[in-house]
Amino acid sequence: MVNAEYPHWQTVPLRWKDNDVYGHVNNVVHYSVMDTVINTWLIERGGLDIETGGVIGLCVESQCKYHASVSFPGELEVGLRVGHLGRSSVRYEVGMYSKETVIAEGHFVHVFVDRESRRPVPVEGLLRSALEELRTGLG
């Protein structure tokens, strides 16, 4: 699934353990999917070094609205965009789809901080360039 609302798309396979006792993907999985897609982008495109880098992103806010159910087996097509890019923070917007159906939409806010002091730092260089690629006029 690709549409112009989201500049980046990633397919995330569902796993057996993602289903809950009610037979659908549990809500906590949707948050994990958002976190995974965002951090994959940051590592692969933004040069974020999660193990030893001096800058890390801390989640300060997240939210998810559920529209439909999905279950294993299957996969989610996940769209990612940046709705707001500030000096030291970014608000990601995420859409999760299955077979053209909107399953969930959410947002996730990172504040980038110095790994040691945990004080906010400016988003610069390769990281800012990668986030700029995801900016849209939406949101």
PDB file of C-alpha atoms in Angstrom:
ATOM      1  CA  MET A   1       0.000   0.000   0.000  1.00  0.00           C
ATOM      2  CA  VAL A   2       1.460   3.319  -0.989  1.00  0.00           C
ATOM      3  CA  ASN A   3      -0.257   6.672  -0.991  1.00  0.00           C
ATOM      4  CA  ALA A   4       0.931  10.251  -1.024  1.00  0.00           C
ATOM      5  CA  GLU A   5      -0.045  10.909   2.596  1.00  0.00           C
ATOM      6  CA  TYR A   6       3.085   9.114   3.792  1.00  0.00           C
ATOM      7  CA  PRO A   7       6.527   9.543   2.186  1.00  0.00           C
ATOM      8  CA  HIS A   8       7.848   6.257   3.638  1.00  0.00           C
ATOM      9  CA  TRP A   9       6.298   2.785   3.718  1.00  0.00           C
ATOM     10  CA  GLN A  10       7.487  -0.337   5.496  1.00  0.00           C
ATOM     11  CA  THR A  11       5.915  -3.789   5.591  1.00  0.00           C
ATOM     12  CA  VAL A  12       5.780  -5.366   9.051  1.00  0.00           C
ATOM     13  CA  PRO A  13       4.863  -9.063   9.227  1.00  0.00           C
ATOM     14  CA  LEU A  14       2.493 -10.097  11.997  1.00  0.00           C
ATOM     15  CA  ARG A  15       3.622 -12.888  14.294  1.00  0.00           C
ATOM     16  CA  TRP A  16       1.696 -15.646  16.039  1.00  0.00           C
ATOM     17  CA  LYS A  17       2.427 -14.101  19.416  1.00  0.00           C
ATOM     18  CA  ASP A  18       0.902 -10.751  18.307  1.00  0.00           C
ATOM     19  CA  ASN A  19      -2.627 -12.211  18.631  1.00  0.00           C
ATOM     20  CA  ASP A  20      -4.282 -11.932  22.020  1.00  0.00           C
ATOM     21  CA  VAL A  21      -6.876 -14.244  23.600  1.00  0.00           C
ATOM     22  CA  TYR A  22      -9.592 -12.460  21.609  1.00  0.00           C
ATOM     23  CA  GLY A  23      -8.007 -13.527  18.321  1.00  0.00           C
ATOM     24  CA  HIS A  24      -6.714 -10.178  17.098  1.00  0.00           C
ATOM     25  CA  VAL A  25      -3.483  -8.224  17.324  1.00  0.00           C
ATOM     26  CA  ASN A  26      -3.218  -6.759  20.803  1.00  0.00           C
ATOM     27  CA  ASN A  27      -3.120  -2.979  21.169  1.00  0.00           C
ATOM     28  CA  VAL A  28       0.395  -2.971  22.605  1.00  0.00           C
ATOM     29  CA  VAL A  29       1.662  -4.430  19.310  1.00  0.00           C
ATOM     30  CA  HIS A  30       0.534  -1.319  17.432  1.00  0.00           C
ATOM     31  CA  TYR A  31       2.800   0.810  19.643  1.00  0.00           C
ATOM     32  CA  SER A  32       5.675  -1.599  19.073  1.00  0.00           C
ATOM     33  CA  VAL A  33       5.125  -1.399  15.308  1.00  0.00           C
ATOM     34  CA  MET A  34       5.256   2.421  15.431  1.00  0.00           C
ATOM     35  CA  ASP A  35       8.452   2.319  17.488  1.00  0.00           C
ATOM     36  CA  THR A  36      10.041  -0.238  15.149  1.00  0.00           C
ATOM     37  CA  VAL A  37       9.243   1.630  11.926  1.00  0.00           C
ATOM     38  CA  ILE A  38      10.415   4.964  13.343  1.00  0.00           C
ATOM     39  CA  ASN A  39      13.660   3.603  14.737  1.00  0.00           C
ATOM     40  CA  THR A  40      14.397   1.600  11.589  1.00  0.00           C
ATOM     41  CA  TRP A  41      14.156   4.873   9.635  1.00  0.00           C
ATOM     42  CA  LEU A  42      16.348   6.725  12.136  1.00  0.00           C
ATOM     43  CA  ILE A  43      19.044   4.044  12.110  1.00  0.00           C
ATOM     44  CA  GLU A  44      19.066   3.351   8.368  1.00  0.00           C
ATOM     45  CA  ARG A  45      18.491   6.862   6.999  1.00  0.00           C
ATOM     46  CA  GLY A  46      19.288   9.230   9.856  1.00  0.00           C
ATOM     47  CA  GLY A  47      22.519   7.652  11.029  1.00  0.00           C
ATOM     48  CA  LEU A  48      21.254   7.243  14.603  1.00  0.00           C
ATOM     49  CA  ASP A  49      23.698   5.091  16.564  1.00  0.00           C
ATOM     50  CA  ILE A  50      21.488   3.531  19.239  1.00  0.00           C
ATOM     51  CA  GLU A  51      24.356   1.722  20.960  1.00  0.00           C
ATOM     52  CA  THR A  52      27.141   4.278  21.319  1.00  0.00           C
ATOM     53  CA  GLY A  53      25.984   7.549  19.750  1.00  0.00           C
ATOM     54  CA  GLY A  54      26.044  10.759  21.764  1.00  0.00           C
ATOM     55  CA  VAL A  55      22.429  11.593  20.856  1.00  0.00           C
ATOM     56  CA  ILE A  56      19.384   9.439  21.576  1.00  0.00           C
ATOM     57  CA  GLY A  57      15.658   9.930  21.061  1.00  0.00           C
ATOM     58  CA  LEU A  58      13.343   9.657  24.050  1.00  0.00           C
ATOM     59  CA  CYS A  59       9.636   9.086  23.545  1.00  0.00           C
ATOM     60  CA  VAL A  60       7.721  11.742  25.481  1.00  0.00           C
ATOM     61  CA  GLU A  61       4.274  11.134  23.977  1.00  0.00           C
ATOM     62  CA  SER A  62       2.468   8.473  21.990  1.00  0.00           C
ATOM     63  CA  GLN A  63      -1.110   7.863  20.957  1.00  0.00           C
ATOM     64  CA  CYS A  64      -2.977   5.378  18.795  1.00  0.00           C
ATOM     65  CA  LYS A  65      -6.523   5.344  17.412  1.00  0.00           C
ATOM     66  CA  TYR A  66      -7.879   1.961  16.376  1.00  0.00           C
ATOM     67  CA  HIS A  67     -10.175   1.671  13.369  1.00  0.00           C
ATOM     68  CA  ALA A  68     -10.275  -2.040  12.542  1.00  0.00           C
ATOM     69  CA  SER A  69      -9.016  -5.377  13.736  1.00  0.00           C
ATOM     70  CA  VAL A  70      -6.250  -7.459  12.209  1.00  0.00           C
ATOM     71  CA  SER A  71      -4.785 -10.826  13.160  1.00  0.00           C
ATOM     72  CA  PHE A  72      -2.016 -13.281  12.376  1.00  0.00           C
ATOM     73  CA  PRO A  73      -1.268 -14.445   9.739  1.00  0.00           C
ATOM     74  CA  GLY A  74      -0.828 -11.273   7.781  1.00  0.00           C
ATOM     75  CA  GLU A  75       1.162  -8.104   7.621  1.00  0.00           C
ATOM     76  CA  LEU A  76       0.789  -4.394   8.158  1.00  0.00           C
ATOM     77  CA  GLU A  77       1.735  -1.792   5.602  1.00  0.00           C
ATOM     78  CA  VAL A  78       2.953   1.108   7.719  1.00  0.00           C
ATOM     79  CA  GLY A  79       3.153   4.678   6.465  1.00  0.00           C
ATOM     80  CA  LEU A  80       5.441   7.179   8.186  1.00  0.00           C
ATOM     81  CA  ARG A  81       5.623  10.950   7.989  1.00  0.00           C
ATOM     82  CA  VAL A  82       6.817  13.872  10.109  1.00  0.00           C
ATOM     83  CA  GLY A  83       4.028  16.232  11.076  1.00  0.00           C
ATOM     84  CA  HIS A  84       6.267  18.628  13.014  1.00  0.00           C
ATOM     85  CA  LEU A  85      10.027  19.033  13.266  1.00  0.00           C
ATOM     86  CA  GLY A  86      11.247  21.358  15.983  1.00  0.00           C
ATOM     87  CA  ARG A  87      14.676  22.323  17.268  1.00  0.00           C
ATOM     88  CA  SER A  88      15.111  19.195  19.406  1.00  0.00           C
ATOM     89  CA  SER A  89      11.860  17.294  18.920  1.00  0.00           C
ATOM     90  CA  VAL A  90       9.876  15.577  16.199  1.00  0.00           C
ATOM     91  CA  ARG A  91       6.290  14.379  15.940  1.00  0.00           C
ATOM     92  CA  TYR A  92       5.922  11.316  13.738  1.00  0.00           C
ATOM     93  CA  GLU A  93       2.558  10.331  12.310  1.00  0.00           C
ATOM     94  CA  VAL A  94       1.942   6.702  11.474  1.00  0.00           C
ATOM     95  CA  GLY A  95      -0.784   4.895   9.523  1.00  0.00           C
ATOM     96  CA  MET A  96      -1.166   1.120   9.723  1.00  0.00           C
ATOM     97  CA  TYR A  97      -3.030  -0.618   6.907  1.00  0.00           C
ATOM     98  CA  SER A  98      -3.978  -4.157   5.980  1.00  0.00           C
ATOM     99  CA  LYS A  99      -5.352  -4.896   2.504  1.00  0.00           C
ATOM    100  CA  GLU A 100      -6.275  -1.243   1.894  1.00  0.00           C
ATOM    101  CA  THR A 101      -8.096  -1.004   5.263  1.00  0.00           C
ATOM    102  CA  VAL A 102      -6.960   1.510   7.874  1.00  0.00           C
ATOM    103  CA  ILE A 103      -6.239  -0.525  10.993  1.00  0.00           C
ATOM    104  CA  ALA A 104      -4.810   2.205  13.219  1.00  0.00           C
ATOM    105  CA  GLU A 105      -3.368   5.715  13.132  1.00  0.00           C
ATOM    106  CA  GLY A 106      -1.077   7.163  15.715  1.00  0.00           C
ATOM    107  CA  HIS A 107       1.617   9.614  16.602  1.00  0.00           C
ATOM    108  CA  PHE A 108       4.867   9.406  18.485  1.00  0.00           C
ATOM    109  CA  VAL A 109       6.980  12.313  19.778  1.00  0.00           C
ATOM    110  CA  HIS A 110      10.733  12.061  20.263  1.00  0.00           C
ATOM    111  CA  VAL A 111      12.887  14.584  22.047  1.00  0.00           C
ATOM    112  CA  PHE A 112      16.518  14.166  21.089  1.00  0.00           C
ATOM    113  CA  VAL A 113      18.857  14.398  24.060  1.00  0.00           C
ATOM    114  CA  ASP A 114      22.497  13.985  24.972  1.00  0.00           C
ATOM    115  CA  ARG A 115      22.976  10.339  26.011  1.00  0.00           C
ATOM    116  CA  GLU A 116      24.794  11.253  29.232  1.00  0.00           C
ATOM    117  CA  SER A 117      23.124  14.424  30.494  1.00  0.00           C
ATOM    118  CA  ARG A 118      19.652  13.657  29.089  1.00  0.00           C
ATOM    119  CA  ARG A 119      19.356  17.341  28.152  1.00  0.00           C
ATOM    120  CA  PRO A 120      17.741  18.284  24.810  1.00  0.00           C
ATOM    121  CA  VAL A 121      20.067  18.831  21.861  1.00  0.00           C
ATOM    122  CA  PRO A 122      19.381  20.303  18.415  1.00  0.00           C
ATOM    123  CA  VAL A 123      18.443  17.894  15.630  1.00  0.00           C
ATOM    124  CA  GLU A 124      21.237  18.472  13.108  1.00  0.00           C
ATOM    125  CA  GLY A 125      23.121  17.000  10.190  1.00  0.00           C
ATOM    126  CA  LEU A 126      22.146  13.670   8.658  1.00  0.00           C
ATOM    127  CA  LEU A 127      19.416  13.127  11.248  1.00  0.00           C
ATOM    128  CA  ARG A 128      17.680  16.416  10.390  1.00  0.00           C
ATOM    129  CA  SER A 129      18.037  15.730   6.663  1.00  0.00           C
ATOM    130  CA  ALA A 130      16.406  12.318   7.052  1.00  0.00           C
ATOM    131  CA  LEU A 131      13.537  13.769   9.084  1.00  0.00           C
ATOM    132  CA  GLU A 132      13.080  16.557   6.529  1.00  0.00           C
ATOM    133  CA  GLU A 133      12.491  13.850   3.888  1.00  0.00           C
ATOM    134  CA  LEU A 134       9.467  12.736   5.908  1.00  0.00           C
ATOM    135  CA  ARG A 135       7.943  16.189   6.380  1.00  0.00           C
ATOM    136  CA  THR A 136       4.560  16.842   4.858  1.00  0.00           C
ATOM    137  CA  GLY A 137       2.091  19.675   4.796  1.00  0.00           C
ATOM    138  CA  LEU A 138      -0.361  17.376   6.581  1.00  0.00           C
ATOM    139  CA  GLY A 139      -0.943  17.060  10.291  1.00  0.00           C
TER     140      GLY A 139
END
